[in-house]
Amino acid sequence: MPAQPTSISNRNFEAWVKCDGKALPVYGVEVNGTKATCWIASQAGKEVSVHFKMHDRSKRATYKGTTYIDGSFVRARIFGTIDPHTDAECHVNAMKATPTTSQRLYFSDLKTTDDDHACKDNAVLSMLGTIGVTVRRVRVTGTKEHSNKEIPEHLKGGQQFLVHEKAKKLGGHHVTLGDPEAVAPKPIFNTETIGDPIVEFLFKYRPQDVLEAQDIIPVSRALVAGPSKKEPKVQKRPRDEATPSVRRSKRSKTVANGPSDEEALRAAQARVQQLETQVALRAAQARIRELEAQLEADD
């Protein structure tokens, strides 16, 4: 069986997301014109990095790849084939809120509350659970000093960003920033955009169990199959020429020497556990669909 792909490609560009340094498999890939989308399974507490690159480098051009996390700008990188911006591949793993600090990106659990003061901004909520990369052709026009950026509330950790319980349909994760780390100040480049975006990549992320329950990614084999235990084999006794009464006696002993009550119990428990797992999975899928329908009706 071929390995699951870990990137999406469109129009000479490719993008992927890493979690703790490992590229995440992509599912449900769709390409429509300049836009390419897919699903990935997020893992709370693990570091996130976004990668993108160009393939054909025969054309002289400069590009800017802009990364958006949960709908908010995080960072832009310049690459291409014209000096001094000749990198073919770039990545973003942190946000620079000040000229001298950098904060890494992490998948985090989405905290919910029944407080009516929780976030209700649909513009924010609709973009939670997304990582975007937009590639544009640009012309570099100069440099400027790096200024301070305001950190969006949804990127802050701790209890600073809460959503209402009804927003659970969003999926359960968002991205937050780690502790500030000291970095050397560097100027940033002024650019002039040439034309419309060349390509837009969108990674929609959710916890793995949510994606499995929604049939977006396959359920892991361990969950479907359940515990595997071999039932003990009953060895056949050799036939002999004994009298009918003796043969009946031996048949009785054969039954008595079959699988013990304890072994039969273990086999039955394994089968019950397997069936319970499959039933629970189907129930979870049905419950998710029911809740989503109720929430959409409330909206």
Tab-separated table of C-alpha atoms in Angstrom, residues 122-222:
chain	number	residue	atom	x	y	z
A	122	ASN	CA	-17.572	34.808	13.423
A	123	ALA	CA	-14.704	36.309	11.416
A	124	VAL	CA	-12.292	34.834	13.991
A	125	LEU	CA	-14.154	31.608	14.735
A	126	SER	CA	-14.594	30.694	11.074
A	127	MET	CA	-10.822	30.726	10.514
A	128	LEU	CA	-9.778	28.727	13.591
A	129	GLY	CA	-8.263	25.405	12.574
A	130	THR	CA	-6.632	26.711	9.384
A	131	ILE	CA	-3.068	27.284	8.197
A	132	GLY	CA	-2.689	29.225	4.961
A	133	VAL	CA	0.165	30.079	2.602
A	134	THR	CA	-0.316	32.596	-0.209
A	135	VAL	CA	2.392	32.937	-2.874
A	136	ARG	CA	2.638	36.154	-4.896
A	137	ARG	CA	5.141	37.466	-7.388
A	138	VAL	CA	6.757	40.631	-6.023
A	139	ARG	CA	9.377	43.262	-6.681
A	140	VAL	CA	11.637	44.216	-3.755
A	141	THR	CA	11.735	48.013	-3.416
A	142	GLY	CA	13.837	48.493	-0.277
A	143	THR	CA	14.041	47.742	3.429
A	144	LYS	CA	12.576	49.123	6.637
A	145	GLU	CA	13.002	48.597	10.355
A	146	HIS	CA	10.998	45.846	11.999
A	147	SER	CA	8.207	47.308	14.140
A	148	ASN	CA	6.212	45.830	17.017
A	149	LYS	CA	3.169	43.722	16.103
A	150	GLU	CA	0.048	43.234	18.175
A	151	ILE	CA	-0.487	39.547	18.939
A	152	PRO	CA	-4.031	38.386	18.104
A	153	GLU	CA	-5.968	37.067	21.089
A	154	HIS	CA	-6.380	33.600	19.579
A	155	LEU	CA	-2.588	33.169	19.376
A	156	LYS	CA	-2.110	33.875	23.082
A	157	GLY	CA	-1.761	30.904	25.412
A	158	GLY	CA	-3.244	30.233	28.836
A	159	GLN	CA	-6.821	31.349	29.540
A	160	GLN	CA	-6.581	34.498	27.419
A	161	PHE	CA	-8.671	33.127	24.545
A	162	LEU	CA	-11.921	31.305	25.211
A	163	VAL	CA	-14.739	30.339	22.875
A	164	HIS	CA	-18.306	29.443	23.741
A	165	GLU	CA	-19.168	25.770	24.194
A	166	LYS	CA	-21.382	25.931	21.110
A	167	ALA	CA	-18.225	26.482	19.071
A	168	LYS	CA	-16.989	22.924	19.775
A	169	LYS	CA	-17.860	22.123	16.193
A	170	LEU	CA	-14.716	24.089	15.294
A	171	GLY	CA	-12.674	21.027	16.102
A	172	GLY	CA	-10.899	21.394	19.443
A	173	HIS	CA	-7.471	22.851	18.517
A	174	HIS	CA	-5.937	26.197	17.630
A	175	VAL	CA	-2.364	27.502	17.402
A	176	THR	CA	-0.700	29.487	20.196
A	177	LEU	CA	2.680	31.144	20.667
A	178	GLY	CA	5.429	29.875	22.943
A	179	ASP	CA	7.581	31.961	25.269
A	180	PRO	CA	9.543	34.862	23.722
A	181	GLU	CA	13.104	34.041	22.670
A	182	ALA	CA	15.783	36.665	22.098
A	183	VAL	CA	16.854	37.193	18.467
A	184	ALA	CA	19.054	39.713	16.675
A	185	PRO	CA	17.121	42.574	15.055
A	186	LYS	CA	16.953	42.486	11.250
A	187	PRO	CA	15.395	44.840	8.702
A	188	ILE	CA	12.445	43.609	6.674
A	189	PHE	CA	11.866	44.057	2.951
A	190	ASN	CA	9.398	46.377	1.289
A	191	THR	CA	7.748	44.710	-1.687
A	192	GLU	CA	5.465	45.642	-4.523
A	193	THR	CA	2.993	42.970	-5.577
A	194	ILE	CA	2.842	41.999	-9.246
A	195	GLY	CA	-0.546	40.625	-10.274
A	196	ASP	CA	-2.921	38.340	-8.396
A	197	PRO	CA	-1.845	35.529	-6.049
A	198	ILE	CA	-0.222	32.676	-7.965
A	199	VAL	CA	-1.324	29.981	-5.547
A	200	GLU	CA	-3.087	29.705	-2.182
A	201	PHE	CA	-2.566	26.657	0.038
A	202	LEU	CA	-4.973	25.939	2.895
A	203	PHE	CA	-4.397	23.243	5.527
A	204	LYS	CA	-7.474	22.545	7.661
A	205	TYR	CA	-6.454	20.901	10.931
A	206	ARG	CA	-8.403	18.996	13.575
A	207	PRO	CA	-7.545	16.368	16.238
A	208	GLN	CA	-7.135	12.929	14.689
A	209	ASP	CA	-10.140	11.410	16.471
A	210	VAL	CA	-12.377	14.182	15.105
A	211	LEU	CA	-11.169	13.590	11.539
A	212	GLU	CA	-11.694	9.847	11.969
A	213	ALA	CA	-15.202	10.320	13.353
A	214	GLN	CA	-16.086	12.530	10.372
A	215	ASP	CA	-14.705	9.942	7.914
A	216	ILE	CA	-12.097	12.416	6.647
A	217	ILE	CA	-9.182	10.127	7.458
A	218	PRO	CA	-9.171	6.338	7.885
A	219	VAL	CA	-9.722	4.934	11.355
A	220	SER	CA	-6.517	3.404	12.691
A	221	ARG	CA	-6.377	-0.371	12.271
A	222	ALA	CA	-5.730	-0.893	15.969
